[in-house]
Coordinates of C-alpha atoms and ligand atoms in Angstrom, one line a residue:
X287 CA 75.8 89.7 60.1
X288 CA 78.3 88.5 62.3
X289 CA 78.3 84.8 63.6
X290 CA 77.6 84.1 67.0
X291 CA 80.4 82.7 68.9
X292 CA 80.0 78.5 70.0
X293 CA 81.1 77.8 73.2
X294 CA 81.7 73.9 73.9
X295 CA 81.3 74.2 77.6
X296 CA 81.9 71.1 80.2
X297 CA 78.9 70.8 82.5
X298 CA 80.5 69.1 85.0
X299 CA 79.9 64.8 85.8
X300 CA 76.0 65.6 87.3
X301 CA 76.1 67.6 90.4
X302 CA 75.1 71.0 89.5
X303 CA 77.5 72.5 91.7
X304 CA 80.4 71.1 89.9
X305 CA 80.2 73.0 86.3
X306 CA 83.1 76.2 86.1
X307 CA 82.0 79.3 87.0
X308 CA 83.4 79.9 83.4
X309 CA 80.0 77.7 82.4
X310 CA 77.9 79.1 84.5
X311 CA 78.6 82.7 83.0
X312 CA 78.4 81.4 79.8
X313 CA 74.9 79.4 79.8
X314 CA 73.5 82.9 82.0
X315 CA 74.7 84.5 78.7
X316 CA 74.2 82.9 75.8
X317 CA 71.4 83.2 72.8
X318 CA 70.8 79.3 72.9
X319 CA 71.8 76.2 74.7
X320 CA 72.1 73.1 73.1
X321 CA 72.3 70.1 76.0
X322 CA 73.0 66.6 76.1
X323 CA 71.5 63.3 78.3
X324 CA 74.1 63.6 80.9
X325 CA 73.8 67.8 80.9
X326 CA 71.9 68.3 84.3
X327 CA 69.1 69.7 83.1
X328 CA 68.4 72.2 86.6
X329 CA 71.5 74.1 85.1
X330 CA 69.3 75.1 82.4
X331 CA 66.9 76.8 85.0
X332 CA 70.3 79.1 84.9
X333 CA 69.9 80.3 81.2
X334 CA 67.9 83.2 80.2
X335 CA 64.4 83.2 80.0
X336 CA 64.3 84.1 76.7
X337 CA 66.9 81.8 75.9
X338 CA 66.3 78.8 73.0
X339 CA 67.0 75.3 74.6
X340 CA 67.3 72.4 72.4
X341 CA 67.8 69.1 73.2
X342 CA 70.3 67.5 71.2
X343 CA 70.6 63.8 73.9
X344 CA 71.8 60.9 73.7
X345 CA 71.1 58.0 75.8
X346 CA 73.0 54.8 75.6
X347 CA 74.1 55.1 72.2
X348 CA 70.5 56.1 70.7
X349 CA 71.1 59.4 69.6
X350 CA 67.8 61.7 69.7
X351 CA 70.1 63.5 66.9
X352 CA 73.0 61.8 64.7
X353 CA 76.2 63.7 65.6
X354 CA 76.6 65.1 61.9
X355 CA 73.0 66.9 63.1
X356 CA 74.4 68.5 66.0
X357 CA 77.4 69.5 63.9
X358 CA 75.2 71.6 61.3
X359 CA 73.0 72.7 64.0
X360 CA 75.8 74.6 65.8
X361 CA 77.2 76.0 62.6
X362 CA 73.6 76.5 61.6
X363 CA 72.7 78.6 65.1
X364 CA 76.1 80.3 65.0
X365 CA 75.4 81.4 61.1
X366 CA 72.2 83.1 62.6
X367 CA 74.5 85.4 64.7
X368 CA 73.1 83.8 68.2
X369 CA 75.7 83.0 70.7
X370 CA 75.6 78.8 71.5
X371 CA 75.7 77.3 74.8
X372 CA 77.3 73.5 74.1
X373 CA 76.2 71.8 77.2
X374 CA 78.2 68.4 77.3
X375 CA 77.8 66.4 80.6
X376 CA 81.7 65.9 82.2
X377 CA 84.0 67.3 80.3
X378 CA 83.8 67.9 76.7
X379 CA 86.7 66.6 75.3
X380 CA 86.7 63.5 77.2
X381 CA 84.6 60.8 75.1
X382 CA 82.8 63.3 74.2
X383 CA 83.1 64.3 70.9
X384 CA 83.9 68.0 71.8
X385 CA 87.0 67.4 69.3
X386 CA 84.8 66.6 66.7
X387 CA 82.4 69.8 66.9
X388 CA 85.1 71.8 67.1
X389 CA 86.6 70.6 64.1
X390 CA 83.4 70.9 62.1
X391 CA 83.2 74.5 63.5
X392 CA 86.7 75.3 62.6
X393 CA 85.9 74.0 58.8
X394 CA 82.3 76.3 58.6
X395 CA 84.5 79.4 59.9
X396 CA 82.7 79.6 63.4
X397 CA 84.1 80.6 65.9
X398 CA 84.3 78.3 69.4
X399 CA 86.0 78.1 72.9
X400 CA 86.3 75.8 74.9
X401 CA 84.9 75.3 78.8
X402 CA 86.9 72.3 80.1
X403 CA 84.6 70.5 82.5
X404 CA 84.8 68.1 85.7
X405 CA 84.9 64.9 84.0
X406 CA 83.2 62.0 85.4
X407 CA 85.8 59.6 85.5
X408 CA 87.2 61.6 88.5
X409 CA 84.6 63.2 90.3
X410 CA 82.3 60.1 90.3
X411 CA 85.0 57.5 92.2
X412 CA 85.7 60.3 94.6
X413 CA 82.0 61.1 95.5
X414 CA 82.4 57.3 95.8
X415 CA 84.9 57.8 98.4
X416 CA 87.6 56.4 95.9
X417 CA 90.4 58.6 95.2
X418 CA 91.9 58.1 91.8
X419 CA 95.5 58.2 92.3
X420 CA 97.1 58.0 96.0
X421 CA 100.7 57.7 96.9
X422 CA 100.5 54.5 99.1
X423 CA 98.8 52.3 96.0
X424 CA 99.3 53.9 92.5
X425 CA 100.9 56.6 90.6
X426 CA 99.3 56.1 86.9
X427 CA 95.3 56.3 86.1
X428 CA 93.6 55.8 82.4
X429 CA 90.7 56.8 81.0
X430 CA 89.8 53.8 79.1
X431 CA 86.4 54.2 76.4
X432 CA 84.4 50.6 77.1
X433 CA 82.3 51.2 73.9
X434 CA 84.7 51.4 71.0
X435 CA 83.3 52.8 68.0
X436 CA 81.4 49.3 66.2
X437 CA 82.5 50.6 63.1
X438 CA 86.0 49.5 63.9
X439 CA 87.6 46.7 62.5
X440 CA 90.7 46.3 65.6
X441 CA 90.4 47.1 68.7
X442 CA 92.8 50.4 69.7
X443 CA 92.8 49.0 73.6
X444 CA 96.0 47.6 74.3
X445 CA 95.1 45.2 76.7
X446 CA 98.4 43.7 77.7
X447 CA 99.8 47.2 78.6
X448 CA 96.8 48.3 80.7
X449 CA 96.1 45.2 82.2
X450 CA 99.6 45.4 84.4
X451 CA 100.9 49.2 82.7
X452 CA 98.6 50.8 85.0
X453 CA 97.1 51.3 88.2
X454 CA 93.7 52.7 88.0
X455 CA 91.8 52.5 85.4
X456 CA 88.7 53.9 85.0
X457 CA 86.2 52.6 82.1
X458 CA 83.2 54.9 80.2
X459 CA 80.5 53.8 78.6
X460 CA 81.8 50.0 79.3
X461 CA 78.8 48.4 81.1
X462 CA 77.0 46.4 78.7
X463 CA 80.6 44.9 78.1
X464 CA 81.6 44.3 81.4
X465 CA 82.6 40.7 81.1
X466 CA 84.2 41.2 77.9
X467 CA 86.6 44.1 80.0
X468 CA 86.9 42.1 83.0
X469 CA 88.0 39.1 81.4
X470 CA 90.7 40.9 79.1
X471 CA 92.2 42.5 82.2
X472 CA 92.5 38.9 83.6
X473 CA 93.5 37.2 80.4
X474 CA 96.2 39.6 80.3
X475 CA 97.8 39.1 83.9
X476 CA 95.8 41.5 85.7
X477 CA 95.1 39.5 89.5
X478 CA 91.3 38.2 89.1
X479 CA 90.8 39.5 92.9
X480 CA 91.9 43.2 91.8
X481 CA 89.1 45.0 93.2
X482 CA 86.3 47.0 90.9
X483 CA 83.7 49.6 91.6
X484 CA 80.9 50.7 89.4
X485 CA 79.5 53.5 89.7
X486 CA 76.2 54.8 88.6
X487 CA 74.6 58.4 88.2
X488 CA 77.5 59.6 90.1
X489 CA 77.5 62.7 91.8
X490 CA 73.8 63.0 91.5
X491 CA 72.0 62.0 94.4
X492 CA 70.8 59.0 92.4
X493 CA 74.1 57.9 93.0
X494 CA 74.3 53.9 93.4
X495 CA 78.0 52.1 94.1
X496 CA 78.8 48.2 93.8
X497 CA 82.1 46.9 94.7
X498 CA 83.7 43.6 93.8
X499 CA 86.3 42.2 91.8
X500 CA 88.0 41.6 88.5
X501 CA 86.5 37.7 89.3
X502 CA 82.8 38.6 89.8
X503 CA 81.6 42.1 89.0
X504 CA 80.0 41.0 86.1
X505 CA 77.9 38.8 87.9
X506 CA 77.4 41.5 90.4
X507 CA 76.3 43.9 87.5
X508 CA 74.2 41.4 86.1
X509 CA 72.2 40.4 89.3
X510 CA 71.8 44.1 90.1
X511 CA 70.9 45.2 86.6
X512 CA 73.4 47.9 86.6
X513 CA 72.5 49.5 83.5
X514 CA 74.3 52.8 81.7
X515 CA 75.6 55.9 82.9
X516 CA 77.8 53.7 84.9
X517 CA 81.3 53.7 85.2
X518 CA 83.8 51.1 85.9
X519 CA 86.5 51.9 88.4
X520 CA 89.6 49.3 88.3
X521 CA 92.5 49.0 90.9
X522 CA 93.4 48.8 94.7
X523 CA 92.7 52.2 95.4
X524 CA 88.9 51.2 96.1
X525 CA 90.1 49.8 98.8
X526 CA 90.2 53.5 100.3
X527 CA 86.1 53.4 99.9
X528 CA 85.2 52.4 103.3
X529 CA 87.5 55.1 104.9
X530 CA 86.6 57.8 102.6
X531 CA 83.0 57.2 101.6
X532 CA 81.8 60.8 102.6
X533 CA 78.9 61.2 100.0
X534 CA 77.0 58.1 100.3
X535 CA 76.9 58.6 103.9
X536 CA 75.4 61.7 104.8
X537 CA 71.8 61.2 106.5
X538 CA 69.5 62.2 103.8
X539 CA 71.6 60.5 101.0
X540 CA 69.4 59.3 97.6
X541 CA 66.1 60.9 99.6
X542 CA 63.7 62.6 97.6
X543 CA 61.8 65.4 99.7
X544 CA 59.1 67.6 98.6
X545 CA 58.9 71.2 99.6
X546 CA 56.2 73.0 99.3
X547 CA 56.9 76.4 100.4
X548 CA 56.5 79.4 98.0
X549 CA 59.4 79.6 95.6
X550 CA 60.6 83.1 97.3
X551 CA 61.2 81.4 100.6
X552 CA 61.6 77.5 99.8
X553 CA 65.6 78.3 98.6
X554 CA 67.4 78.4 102.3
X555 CA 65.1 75.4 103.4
X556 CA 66.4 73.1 100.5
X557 CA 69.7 74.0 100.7
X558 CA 69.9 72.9 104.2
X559 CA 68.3 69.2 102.9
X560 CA 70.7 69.4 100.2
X561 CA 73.7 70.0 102.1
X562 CA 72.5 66.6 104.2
X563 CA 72.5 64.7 100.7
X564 CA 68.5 65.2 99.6
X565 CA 67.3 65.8 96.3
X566 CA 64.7 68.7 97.2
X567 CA 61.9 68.9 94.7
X568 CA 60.6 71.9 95.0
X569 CA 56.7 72.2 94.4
X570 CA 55.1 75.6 95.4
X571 CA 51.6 75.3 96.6
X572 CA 51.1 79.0 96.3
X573 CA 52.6 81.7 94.3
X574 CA 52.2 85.4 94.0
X575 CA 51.4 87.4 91.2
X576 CA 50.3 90.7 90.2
X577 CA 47.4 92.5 91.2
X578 CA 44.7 92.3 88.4
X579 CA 44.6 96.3 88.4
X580 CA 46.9 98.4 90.4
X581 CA 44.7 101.3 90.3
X582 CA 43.8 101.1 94.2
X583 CA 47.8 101.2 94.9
X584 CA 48.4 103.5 92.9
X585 CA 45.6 105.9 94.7
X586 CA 46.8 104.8 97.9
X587 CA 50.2 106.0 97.1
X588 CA 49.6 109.5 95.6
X589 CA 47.6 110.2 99.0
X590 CA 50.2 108.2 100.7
X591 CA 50.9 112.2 103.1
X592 CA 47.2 111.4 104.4
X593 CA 47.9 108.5 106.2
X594 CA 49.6 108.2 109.5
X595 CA 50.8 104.9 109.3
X596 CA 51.7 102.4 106.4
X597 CA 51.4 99.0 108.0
X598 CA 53.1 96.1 106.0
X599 CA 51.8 92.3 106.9
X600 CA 54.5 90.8 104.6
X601 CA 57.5 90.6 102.8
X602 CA 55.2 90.3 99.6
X603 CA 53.4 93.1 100.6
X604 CA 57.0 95.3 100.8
X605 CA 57.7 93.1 97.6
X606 CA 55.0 94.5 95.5
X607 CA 54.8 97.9 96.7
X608 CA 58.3 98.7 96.2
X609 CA 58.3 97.3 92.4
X610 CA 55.4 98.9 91.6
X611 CA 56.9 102.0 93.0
X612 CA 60.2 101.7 90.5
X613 CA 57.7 101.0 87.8
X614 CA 55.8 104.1 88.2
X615 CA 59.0 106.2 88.1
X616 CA 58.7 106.6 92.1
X617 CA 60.9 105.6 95.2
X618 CA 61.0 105.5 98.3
X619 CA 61.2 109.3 98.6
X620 CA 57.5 108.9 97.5
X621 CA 56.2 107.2 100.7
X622 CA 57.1 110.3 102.8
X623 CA 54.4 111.1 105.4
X624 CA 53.3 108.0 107.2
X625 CA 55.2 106.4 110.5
X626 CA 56.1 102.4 108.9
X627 CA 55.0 99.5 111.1
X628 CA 56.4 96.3 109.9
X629 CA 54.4 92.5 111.5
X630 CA 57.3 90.4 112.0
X631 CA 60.9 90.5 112.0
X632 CA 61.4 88.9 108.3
X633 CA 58.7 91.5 107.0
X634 CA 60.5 94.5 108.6
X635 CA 64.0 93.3 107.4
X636 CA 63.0 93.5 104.1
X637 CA 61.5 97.1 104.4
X638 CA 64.9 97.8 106.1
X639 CA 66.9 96.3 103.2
X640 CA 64.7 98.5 100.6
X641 CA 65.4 101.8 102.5
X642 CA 62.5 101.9 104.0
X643 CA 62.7 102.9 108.2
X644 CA 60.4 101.3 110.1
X645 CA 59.0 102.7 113.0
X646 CA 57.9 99.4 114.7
X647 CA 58.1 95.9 114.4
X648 CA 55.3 94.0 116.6
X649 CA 55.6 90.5 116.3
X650 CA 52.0 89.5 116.6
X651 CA 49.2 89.9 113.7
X652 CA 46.7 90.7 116.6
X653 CA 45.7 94.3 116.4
X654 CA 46.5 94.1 120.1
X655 CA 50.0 93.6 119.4
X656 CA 49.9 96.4 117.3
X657 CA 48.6 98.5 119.5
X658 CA 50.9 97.4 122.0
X659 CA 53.4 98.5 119.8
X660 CA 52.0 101.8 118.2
X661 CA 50.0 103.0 120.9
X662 CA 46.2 104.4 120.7
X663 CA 44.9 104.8 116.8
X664 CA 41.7 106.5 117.5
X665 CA 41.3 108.9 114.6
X666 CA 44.6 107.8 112.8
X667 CA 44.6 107.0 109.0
X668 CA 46.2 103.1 107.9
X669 CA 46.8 101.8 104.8
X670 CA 47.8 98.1 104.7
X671 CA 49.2 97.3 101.6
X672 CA 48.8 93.2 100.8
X673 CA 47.1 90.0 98.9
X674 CA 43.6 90.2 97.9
X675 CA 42.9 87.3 100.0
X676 CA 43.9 87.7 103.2
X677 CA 42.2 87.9 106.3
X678 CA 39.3 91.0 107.4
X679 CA 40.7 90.6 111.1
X680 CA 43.3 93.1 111.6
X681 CA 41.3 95.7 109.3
X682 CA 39.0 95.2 111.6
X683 CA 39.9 95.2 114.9
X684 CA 41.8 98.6 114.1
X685 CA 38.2 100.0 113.0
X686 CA 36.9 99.4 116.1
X687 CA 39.7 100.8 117.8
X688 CA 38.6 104.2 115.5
X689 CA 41.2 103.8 112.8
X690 CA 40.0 104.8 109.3
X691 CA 42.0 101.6 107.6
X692 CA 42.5 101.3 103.8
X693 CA 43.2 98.1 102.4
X694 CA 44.3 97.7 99.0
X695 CA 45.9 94.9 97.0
X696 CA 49.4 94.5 96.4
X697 CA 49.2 91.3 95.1
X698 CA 47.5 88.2 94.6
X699 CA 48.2 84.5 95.6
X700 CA 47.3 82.0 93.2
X701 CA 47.9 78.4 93.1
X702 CA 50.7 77.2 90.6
X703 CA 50.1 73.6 88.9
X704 CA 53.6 73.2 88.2
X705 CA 55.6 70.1 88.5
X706 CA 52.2 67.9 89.6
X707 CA 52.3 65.1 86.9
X708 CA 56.1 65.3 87.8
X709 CA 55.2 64.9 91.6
X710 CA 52.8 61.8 91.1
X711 CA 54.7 60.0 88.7
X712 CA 57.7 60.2 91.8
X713 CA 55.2 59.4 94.2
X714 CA 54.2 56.3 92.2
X715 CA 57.5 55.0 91.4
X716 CA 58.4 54.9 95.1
X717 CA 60.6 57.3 94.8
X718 CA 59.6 59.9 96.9
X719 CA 60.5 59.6 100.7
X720 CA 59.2 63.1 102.3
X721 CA 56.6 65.9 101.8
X722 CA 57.0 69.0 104.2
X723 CA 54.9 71.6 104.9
X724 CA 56.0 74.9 107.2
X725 CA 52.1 76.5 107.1
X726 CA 49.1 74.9 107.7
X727 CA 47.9 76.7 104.4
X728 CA 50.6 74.7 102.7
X729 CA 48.9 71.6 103.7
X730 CA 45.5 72.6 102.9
X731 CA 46.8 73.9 99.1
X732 CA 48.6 71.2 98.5
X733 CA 45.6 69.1 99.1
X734 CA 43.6 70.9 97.2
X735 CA 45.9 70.5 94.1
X736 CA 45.2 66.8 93.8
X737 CA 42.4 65.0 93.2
X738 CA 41.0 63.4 96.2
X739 CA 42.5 59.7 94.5
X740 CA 45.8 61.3 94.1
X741 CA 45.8 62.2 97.2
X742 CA 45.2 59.4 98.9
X743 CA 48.1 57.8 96.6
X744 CA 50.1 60.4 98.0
X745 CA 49.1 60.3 101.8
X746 CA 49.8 56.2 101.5
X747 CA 53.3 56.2 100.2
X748 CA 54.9 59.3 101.6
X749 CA 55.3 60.4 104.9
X750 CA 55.2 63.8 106.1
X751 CA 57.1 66.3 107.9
X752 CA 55.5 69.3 109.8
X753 CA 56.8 72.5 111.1
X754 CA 55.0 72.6 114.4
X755 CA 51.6 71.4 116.3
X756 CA 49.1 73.6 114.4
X757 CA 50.5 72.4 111.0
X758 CA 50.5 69.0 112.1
X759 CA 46.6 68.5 113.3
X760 CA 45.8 70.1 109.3
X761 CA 47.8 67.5 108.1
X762 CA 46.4 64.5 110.2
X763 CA 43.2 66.0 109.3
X764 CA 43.5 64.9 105.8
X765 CA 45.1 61.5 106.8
X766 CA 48.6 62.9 106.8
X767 CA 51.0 60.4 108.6
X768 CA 53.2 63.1 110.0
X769 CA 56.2 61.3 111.6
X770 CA 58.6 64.8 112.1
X771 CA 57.7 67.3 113.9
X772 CA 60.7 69.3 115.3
X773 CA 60.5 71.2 119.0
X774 CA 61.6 74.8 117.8
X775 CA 59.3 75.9 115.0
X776 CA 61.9 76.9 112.9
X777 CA 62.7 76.2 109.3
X778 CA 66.4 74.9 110.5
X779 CA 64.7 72.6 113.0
X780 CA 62.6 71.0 110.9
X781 CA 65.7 70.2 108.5
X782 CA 67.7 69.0 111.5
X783 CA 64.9 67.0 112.4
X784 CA 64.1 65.5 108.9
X785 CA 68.0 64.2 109.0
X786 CA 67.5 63.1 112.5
X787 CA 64.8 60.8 111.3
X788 CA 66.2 59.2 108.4
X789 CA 69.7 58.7 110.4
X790 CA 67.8 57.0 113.1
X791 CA 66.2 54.3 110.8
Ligands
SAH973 N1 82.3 63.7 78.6 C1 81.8 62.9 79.7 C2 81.8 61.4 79.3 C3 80.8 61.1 78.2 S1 80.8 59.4 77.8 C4 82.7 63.1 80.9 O1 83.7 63.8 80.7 O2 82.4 62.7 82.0 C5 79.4 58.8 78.6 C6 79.8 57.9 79.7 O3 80.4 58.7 80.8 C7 78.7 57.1 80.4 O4 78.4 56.0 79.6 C8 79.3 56.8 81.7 O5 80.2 55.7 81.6 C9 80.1 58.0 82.0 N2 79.4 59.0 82.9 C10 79.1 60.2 82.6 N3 78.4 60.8 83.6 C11 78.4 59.9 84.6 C12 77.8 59.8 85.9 N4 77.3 60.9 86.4 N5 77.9 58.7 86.6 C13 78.5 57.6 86.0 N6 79.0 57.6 84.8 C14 79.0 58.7 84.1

């Protein structure tokens, strides 16, 4: 068998958004992926579901594996002929022991490459607003370890030529001896008021900055309890960090906001909190899934010439029909026969988008609207495709009208448990600062998820947002304390108006 190949792969100083493409491809790829502490762990929602993800983390020194582990491990995977995945946070060759592994993999006869990653040294200060090098205060920089291996006799730091040698310097690992660095700089002529930043969880949207200088950051760190992943950035370029603090500042900076729209639509709604600065945790209140038999569909669609219209309620409903289609061997060529009516402009867009034409496009559920739009169905033939459980009124009303309407399921809406013990244990260490809802059936779900205790632990300690009046009155029903609620009913409104809120306070 052939070995699979090792790829040491930098994943970037926390931010998801800052790993290569390069890493990306490779952890979409790969057989297994092998992750660190400081390895964001979302980017493994990136690997392939069938992928094997071990942890391999180390946290402050206390490895969860000891390094010469890790080392057989990869040779051990790669032996097996899998492909590897070596997710190292930053950049793997800066104190990061990415030399070593490679070495070892060199010596077993695996093969490896190397990803070079965004290293946190850099990326941290400037989502800091400090700029590592600039022309008008330094031209040198060093990446200094503050942890040198214990095992060492001597110190390798030369302290009397970085103390004054260069500019910035910019200590890892260094915060549990932050008096010890701060007082060799001074010892060895480095000006006591030289200021200092340290930098904690940077990138992420944990991100915490302290400023002071040579003289008192260790007091600083100490009153603060500024405890590891923390950097420590040295020289007179942080003076830039009022100008150029761009991160820190945006409205919804360090606030965690629940979503709780289905997982199909919640994506363009979070990246619009993200791009203000919030972490969104995303926590579906409803899901779909497939119909427990398909054999009504499947009816439906080898009569599908006897019907005169195919009405579709929602995207789901296109969703399911379509992939069931493909799975039967069919296309679209199959639904020839009925006129296509599409509720809504979203719902119709995705018919359009799956080749389907659609006749007509009412934008009201009211079989009023419909008829508006399609004109008199006396003695027509309907099949509405969608979930099990959703409403007998427009079946209905376009009985009475003399329609012979079919109704089968498409699919089924079920409610996900997901991330609740993650939710709650947020929730109870104050940490989260929003819970939205776009549907009044959000609300009502997501109540009905938690226990009527939990709930009220929830309701007390975070606030909520709403999409517009109808959703709001469910919510305040169940003691909600809805404090945004935007004018235009629109998922981009009620992001604006989330950031609007927080920027006011
Ligand atoms: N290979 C990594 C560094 C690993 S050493 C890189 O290139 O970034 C671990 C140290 O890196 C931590 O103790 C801390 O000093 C620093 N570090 C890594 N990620 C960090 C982050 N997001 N914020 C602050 N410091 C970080």
């Amino acid at each position: 068998m052939k070995n699979g190949k090792v790829y040491l792969i930098g994943a970037g100083p926390g931010d998801p958004g800052l790993i290569t493409v390069r890493g990306l491809e490779l952890i979409k790829t790969c057989d297994v992926v092998v992750y660190d502490y400081l390895a964001n762990p979302v980017l493994l929602e990136s690997a392939r579901p069938d992928a094997e993800k071990i942890y391999v983390g180390k946290k402050g020194g206390e490895h969860t594996l000891p390094q010469e582990d890790i080392n057989s491990l990869l040779t051990r995977v790669a032996k097996s002929g899998r492909s590897v995945a070596r997710l190292k946070g930053g950049d793997p060759y800066v104190f990061g022991r990415g030399g070593e592994e490679a070495e070892e993999l060199i010596s077993a006869g695996v093969e490896f490459e190397v990803v070079p990653g965004v290293t946190a040294g850099v990326a941290g200060p400037a989502y800091a607003g400090i700029p590592v090098t600039h022309r008008s205060y330094t031209s040198t920089m060093a990446f200094v370890t503050g942890h040198e291996d214990p095992d060492k006799n001597e110190t390798a730091i030369h302290w009397d030529k970085i103390a004054t040698g260069i500019g910035t310097i910019v200590f890892y690992m260094g915060v549990k001896n932050l008096p010890m660095i701060a007082g060799n700089l001074i010892k060895n002529g480095r000006s006591p008021k030289t200021p200092v930043a340290l930098v904690r969880w940077g990138t992420t949207t944990d991100q915490q900055t302290w400023t002071g200088t040579l003289e008192t950051i260790a007091e600083i760190a100490q009153r603060e309890k500024v405890a590891p992943p923390t950097l420590i950035v040295v020289g007179e370029v942080i003076e830039l960090r009022d100008k150029l603090n761009w991160f820190e500042k945006r409205p919804l900076f360090g606030k965690r906001i629940i979503v709780t729209r289905a997982r199909a639509q919640a994506s363009d709604f979070c990246q619009r909190l993200a791009e203000q600065g919030a972490t969104p945790v995303e926590f579906p209140t409803i899901e779909t899934v497939e119909p427990e038999s398909w054999r009504d569909l499947d009816d439906a669609i080898a009569r599908i010439h006897e019907y005169d219209w195919l009405i579709f309620t929602s995207v789901n409903g296109v969703g399911y029909l379509m992939k069931r289609l493909r799975e039967t061997g069919l296309d679209v060529r199959d639904l020839a026969g009925p006129k296509i009516c599409a509720i809504g402009r979203k719902t119709a867009a995705s018919a359009e988008a799956l080749g389907l034409g659609v006749k007509i496009v009412p934008e009201e559920f009211r079989a009023e609207g419909i008829l508006a739009a399609i004109g008199d169905v006396k003695g027509t033939r309907i099949l509405i495709p969608r979930a099990k459980e959703a409403r007998e009124i427009l079946p209905d009303e376009l009985g009475k009208m003399g329609a012979t309407v079919d109704v089968v399921t498409a699919y089924r809406t079920v409610k996900p448990e997901g991330k609740k013990a993650d939710v709650l244990r947020l929730v109870r260490e104050g940490k989260m600062d929003m819970v939205t809802f776009a549907s009044s059936s959000t609300v009502s779900n997501f109540a009905e998820m938690f226990s009527a205790g939990e709930l009220s632990e929830i309701i007390s300690s975070v606030p909520a947002a709403s999409i517009g009046p109808i959703t709001t009155e469910t919510a305040k029903k169940l003691g909600f304390r809805v404090v945004v609620e935007p004018e235009e009913y629109t998922i981009e409104a009620l992001a604006g108006s989330i950031a609007s809120h927080f920027s006011k306070r």
